[in-house]
Every structure is written in C-alpha cells, then in structure tokens.
CSV table of C-alpha atoms in Angstrom, one decimal:
chain,number,residue,atom,x,y,z
S,731,PRO,CA,-21.7,-29.7,109.0
S,732,THR,CA,-22.2,-33.6,108.7
S,733,ILE,CA,-20.4,-35.3,105.7
S,734,GLU,CA,-21.9,-38.6,104.6
S,735,GLU,CA,-19.8,-40.6,102.1
S,736,VAL,CA,-22.0,-42.3,99.2
S,737,PHE,CA,-21.1,-44.8,96.7
S,738,PHE,CA,-22.3,-45.3,93.1
S,739,ASP,CA,-22.0,-47.9,90.4
S,740,ASP,CA,-20.7,-45.4,88.0
S,741,TRP,CA,-20.4,-41.6,87.4
S,742,LEU,CA,-23.8,-41.6,85.7
S,743,ASN,CA,-25.5,-42.5,88.9
S,744,ALA,CA,-23.2,-39.8,90.8
S,745,ALA,CA,-24.3,-37.1,88.4
S,746,ILE,CA,-28.0,-37.9,88.8
S,747,PHE,CA,-27.5,-38.0,92.5
S,748,ILE,CA,-26.2,-34.5,92.3
S,749,CYS,CA,-28.7,-33.2,89.9
S,750,GLN,CA,-31.7,-34.4,92.4
S,751,ASN,CA,-29.9,-32.8,95.3
S,752,GLU,CA,-29.0,-29.6,93.7
S,753,LEU,CA,-32.9,-29.2,92.5
S,754,LYS,CA,-33.8,-29.5,96.2
S,755,ASN,CA,-32.0,-26.4,97.0
S,756,PRO,CA,-34.6,-23.4,97.2
S,757,HIS,CA,-31.8,-20.8,96.6
S,758,ILE,CA,-30.6,-22.0,93.0
S,759,THR,CA,-31.8,-19.5,90.1
S,760,ASP,CA,-34.2,-20.3,87.6
S,761,ASP,CA,-31.6,-20.6,84.8
S,762,TYR,CA,-29.5,-23.2,87.1
S,763,LYS,CA,-32.6,-25.1,87.7
S,764,LYS,CA,-33.6,-25.2,84.0
S,765,TYR,CA,-30.1,-26.4,83.3
S,766,LEU,CA,-30.1,-29.0,85.9
S,767,ILE,CA,-33.4,-30.6,84.7
S,768,GLY,CA,-32.0,-30.9,81.2
S,769,GLN,CA,-28.8,-32.5,82.4
S,770,TYR,CA,-31.0,-35.0,84.6
S,771,LEU,CA,-32.8,-35.9,81.4
S,772,HIS,CA,-29.4,-36.1,79.6
S,773,TYR,CA,-28.0,-38.6,82.3
S,774,ARG,CA,-31.3,-40.6,82.5
S,775,LEU,CA,-31.2,-41.3,78.8
S,776,LEU,CA,-27.4,-42.4,78.7
S,777,ILE,CA,-28.3,-45.0,81.4
S,778,LYS,CA,-31.1,-46.4,79.5
S,779,GLU,CA,-28.9,-46.3,76.3
S,780,LYS,CA,-26.2,-48.3,78.2
S,781,ALA,CA,-29.0,-50.7,79.0
S,782,ASN,CA,-29.9,-50.9,75.2
S,783,ASN,CA,-33.1,-49.2,75.8
S,784,HIS,CA,-32.8,-46.9,73.0
S,785,GLY,CA,-35.8,-44.3,71.7
S,786,GLN,CA,-36.8,-43.7,75.6
S,787,LYS,CA,-36.7,-39.8,75.2
S,788,TYR,CA,-40.5,-39.1,75.5
S,789,ILE,CA,-41.1,-42.0,78.1
S,790,THR,CA,-38.1,-40.6,80.4
S,791,ALA,CA,-39.1,-37.2,80.0
S,792,GLY,CA,-42.6,-38.1,81.2
S,793,GLU,CA,-41.2,-40.0,84.0
S,794,LEU,CA,-39.1,-36.8,85.1
S,795,ALA,CA,-42.2,-34.6,84.7
S,796,GLN,CA,-43.9,-36.5,87.4
S,797,GLU,CA,-41.2,-36.6,89.8
S,798,LEU,CA,-40.6,-32.8,89.2
S,799,PHE,CA,-44.0,-31.5,89.0
S,800,VAL,CA,-43.5,-30.1,85.5
S,801,SER,CA,-44.9,-31.1,81.8
S,802,ALA,CA,-43.0,-33.4,79.6
S,803,GLY,CA,-42.7,-30.5,77.2
S,804,THR,CA,-40.9,-28.5,79.6
S,805,VAL,CA,-38.5,-31.4,80.6
S,806,MET,CA,-37.8,-31.9,76.8
S,807,LYS,CA,-37.3,-27.8,76.4
S,808,TYR,CA,-34.8,-27.9,79.3
S,809,GLY,CA,-33.1,-30.8,77.6
S,810,VAL,CA,-32.2,-28.5,74.7
S,811,TYR,CA,-31.5,-25.6,77.0
S,812,ALA,CA,-28.8,-27.8,78.8
S,813,GLU,CA,-27.2,-28.8,75.5
S,814,ALA,CA,-26.9,-25.4,74.4
S,815,MET,CA,-25.5,-24.3,77.7
S,816,ASN,CA,-22.9,-27.1,77.5
S,817,PHE,CA,-21.7,-25.7,74.2
S,818,VAL,CA,-21.4,-22.4,75.9
S,819,PHE,CA,-19.4,-23.8,78.7
S,820,ASP,CA,-16.9,-25.5,76.4
S,821,GLN,CA,-16.0,-22.2,75.0
S,822,SER,CA,-16.0,-20.1,78.2
S,823,LEU,CA,-16.5,-21.9,81.6
S,824,GLU,CA,-16.7,-18.7,83.6
S,825,PHE,CA,-19.1,-17.1,81.1
S,826,GLY,CA,-21.5,-20.2,81.2
S,827,GLN,CA,-21.2,-19.8,85.1
S,828,ASP,CA,-22.3,-16.2,84.9
S,829,ILE,CA,-25.1,-17.1,83.0
S,830,LEU,CA,-26.5,-19.8,85.3
S,831,SER,CA,-25.8,-17.8,88.5
S,832,GLY,CA,-27.9,-14.8,87.2
S,833,LYS,CA,-25.1,-12.5,86.6
S,834,TYR,CA,-26.2,-12.0,82.8
S,835,LYS,CA,-30.1,-12.3,82.1
S,836,VAL,CA,-30.4,-14.4,78.9
S,837,SER,CA,-33.6,-15.6,77.5
S,838,HIS,CA,-34.0,-19.2,76.7
S,839,GLU,CA,-34.1,-18.5,73.0
S,840,ASN,CA,-30.9,-16.4,73.2
S,841,VAL,CA,-29.0,-19.1,74.9
S,842,ILE,CA,-30.0,-21.4,72.0
S,843,GLU,CA,-28.9,-18.4,69.8
S,844,LEU,CA,-25.4,-18.4,71.6
S,845,SER,CA,-25.1,-22.0,70.9
S,846,HIS,CA,-25.3,-21.5,67.3
S,847,LEU,CA,-22.2,-19.0,67.2
S,848,LYS,CA,-18.6,-20.0,66.4
S,849,PRO,CA,-16.4,-20.9,69.4
S,850,GLU,CA,-14.5,-17.5,69.1
S,851,GLU,CA,-17.5,-15.4,68.9
S,852,ILE,CA,-18.8,-16.8,72.0
S,853,LYS,CA,-15.6,-15.8,73.7
S,854,ALA,CA,-15.4,-12.5,72.3
S,855,LEU,CA,-19.0,-12.0,73.6
S,856,ALA,CA,-17.7,-13.0,77.2
S,857,VAL,CA,-15.1,-10.4,77.0
S,858,ALA,CA,-17.3,-7.6,75.7
S,859,SER,CA,-20.0,-8.6,78.3
S,860,GLU,CA,-17.6,-8.2,81.1
S,861,ARG,CA,-16.1,-5.0,79.9
S,862,ASP,CA,-19.4,-3.3,79.0
S,863,ASN,CA,-20.9,-4.4,82.3
S,864,VAL,CA,-24.0,-5.5,80.9
S,865,ASP,CA,-26.7,-7.5,83.0
S,866,HIS,CA,-29.2,-8.3,80.0
S,867,LEU,CA,-27.7,-10.2,76.8
S,868,THR,CA,-30.4,-9.4,74.4
S,869,LEU,CA,-30.6,-10.6,70.8
S,870,PRO,CA,-29.3,-7.2,69.1
S,871,TYR,CA,-26.5,-7.0,71.7
S,872,ILE,CA,-25.2,-10.5,70.8
S,873,ARG,CA,-25.7,-9.9,67.2
S,874,ASN,CA,-23.7,-6.3,67.5
S,875,GLU,CA,-20.7,-7.8,69.6
S,876,VAL,CA,-20.2,-10.6,67.2
S,877,LYS,CA,-20.3,-8.4,64.2
S,878,TRP,CA,-17.7,-6.0,66.2
S,879,SER,CA,-15.8,-8.8,67.0
S,880,TYR,CA,-15.6,-9.9,63.0
S,881,VAL,CA,-14.5,-6.3,62.3
S,882,GLN,CA,-11.6,-6.3,64.8
S,883,SER,CA,-10.4,-9.8,63.8
S,884,ARG,CA,-9.9,-8.6,60.1
S,885,ALA,CA,-6.4,-7.7,59.4
S,886,PRO,CA,-5.5,-4.1,58.2
S,887,VAL,CA,-5.2,-3.7,54.4
S,888,SER,CA,-1.7,-2.8,53.5
S,889,ARG,CA,-0.5,-0.3,51.1
S,890,ARG,CA,0.6,-2.9,48.5
S,891,GLU,CA,-3.0,-4.3,48.7
S,892,LYS,CA,-4.8,-1.1,48.2
S,893,SER,CA,-2.6,-0.1,45.2
S,894,GLU,CA,-3.3,-3.7,43.8
S,895,LYS,CA,-6.9,-3.4,44.0
S,896,LYS,CA,-6.8,0.0,42.4
S,897,MET,CA,-4.6,-1.4,39.6
S,898,SER,CA,-7.2,-4.3,39.1
S,899,HIS,CA,-10.4,-2.0,38.7
S,900,PRO,CA,-9.4,0.8,36.0
S,901,ALA,CA,-10.7,4.1,36.5
S,902,ILE,CA,-13.8,5.0,34.7
S,903,ARG,CA,-13.3,8.2,32.4
S,904,GLN,CA,-15.4,11.1,33.5
S,905,MET,CA,-17.1,12.8,30.6
S,906,PRO,CA,-16.8,16.9,30.6
S,907,MET,CA,-19.4,18.9,32.4
S,908,TYR,CA,-22.2,20.1,30.3
S,909,ASP,CA,-21.7,24.0,29.3
S,910,PRO,CA,-24.8,25.3,27.8
S,911,ASP,CA,-22.8,28.5,26.7
S,912,SER,CA,-20.1,26.7,24.7
S,913,GLU,CA,-20.1,26.7,20.7
S,914,VAL,CA,-20.6,23.8,18.8
S,915,LYS,CA,-18.9,23.1,15.3
S,916,ILE,CA,-20.5,21.3,12.8
S,917,ARG,CA,-18.8,19.8,9.8
S,918,VAL,CA,-20.7,19.7,6.7
S,919,ARG,CA,-19.2,17.2,3.8
S,920,GLY,CA,-17.5,18.9,1.1
S,921,GLU,CA,-17.6,22.3,2.8
S,922,GLY,CA,-15.9,24.1,5.7
S,923,SER,CA,-16.8,24.1,9.2
S,924,ILE,CA,-19.6,26.2,10.7
S,925,THR,CA,-20.1,27.3,13.9
S,926,GLN,CA,-23.6,27.2,15.7
S,927,ASP,CA,-24.6,28.6,19.0
S,928,SER,CA,-25.9,25.7,21.1
C-alpha cells in the first residue's frame, strides 16, 4: 500500500481528516458511523469556537448534513451519541470498542443510558457482558447487572453489627394465643372471685 504524508495546522484538523476518511469506508458498522459523524460535529464546533464563532451548533449541523446526505437533526442526535460513547470510552476503552465494532448490539437510547451510570457500574457491566457472552445489551440486562454489582460491592455484615442492630430494635412482646376453652376469672368488688366459662 502507498503511504502518503499529510500535514495539518493542528490536531483538530487532523481529527476532522480522520473522520472524513473513515466515513468513506463502506465496511464500518452503523454504530461506528454514528460515532464518527458525532465526533465530526464536535471537532468542527471546536474549530469555530477557536475562531470566536460561538453558537454555531445548528449552522454547523446543517453544513455537515448537506455534506453527508443526512438531516441536520440526525447530525445533532449523533453528536449526543458520540458524547455518551466518549464517557463509556473513559471508563472502559475495550468495552467502547466492542460496542462500536458491533460485538454488542446497543440501541441509541441504551448508549445514552450507559452514559448516566457511575464509572464503576460501567466497568462492572463490561466484565459481566464478557462473562455472560451476551450479544445484545438491553435495558433490563443493564439494570439487572448494575443492581447485582451494587449487591456484590456491599461489605458483609459482621456478627457485632448484627447484634448491635438487634439491641437497637427491642423485640415486641407477643400476645398469648387465644384459647376459647380457657376459664375467665372475674373479681367483683367486695366479694370473692367467681369463675365464668368463656
């Protein structure tokens, strides 16, 4: 293969070049394509901010929409997707790569859901997904694994803690069982007690 050396003014222009060229690759997954478009928007906005052109999000999305033959709304949506994926990448690079490569099928909405998790929850989910050999990360699976990771992370309760808990909550006295055949003693004032069948 031929190697061509290309020079750029800064890393932002280099990043845009990579996005543009990767988007021409017909073999990339749909998820990776969404991520690239979102990152492309992000880098273009950073360049405009450097030039003091703030508030250009909708205009820039429209420009990319014409270039990539999609709607401006789709470009904006993919921008949110890319931000969510960057958060996943920050917690587990391999997990993020597995999502974009298509190893795990994750809907757009569930990727956003992942970005709302705590870092340790994403790491636990990455381990569980590999362990369970799942191919589709559904919302119930994500929530179940997050809940399970929380249960596992809790320290076991010691004997001392159990006894202290019992001491802090005194037991409620139990009433005796009702016996319909028992005798009832009634004391009348000034007289002796009499027994009455209940």
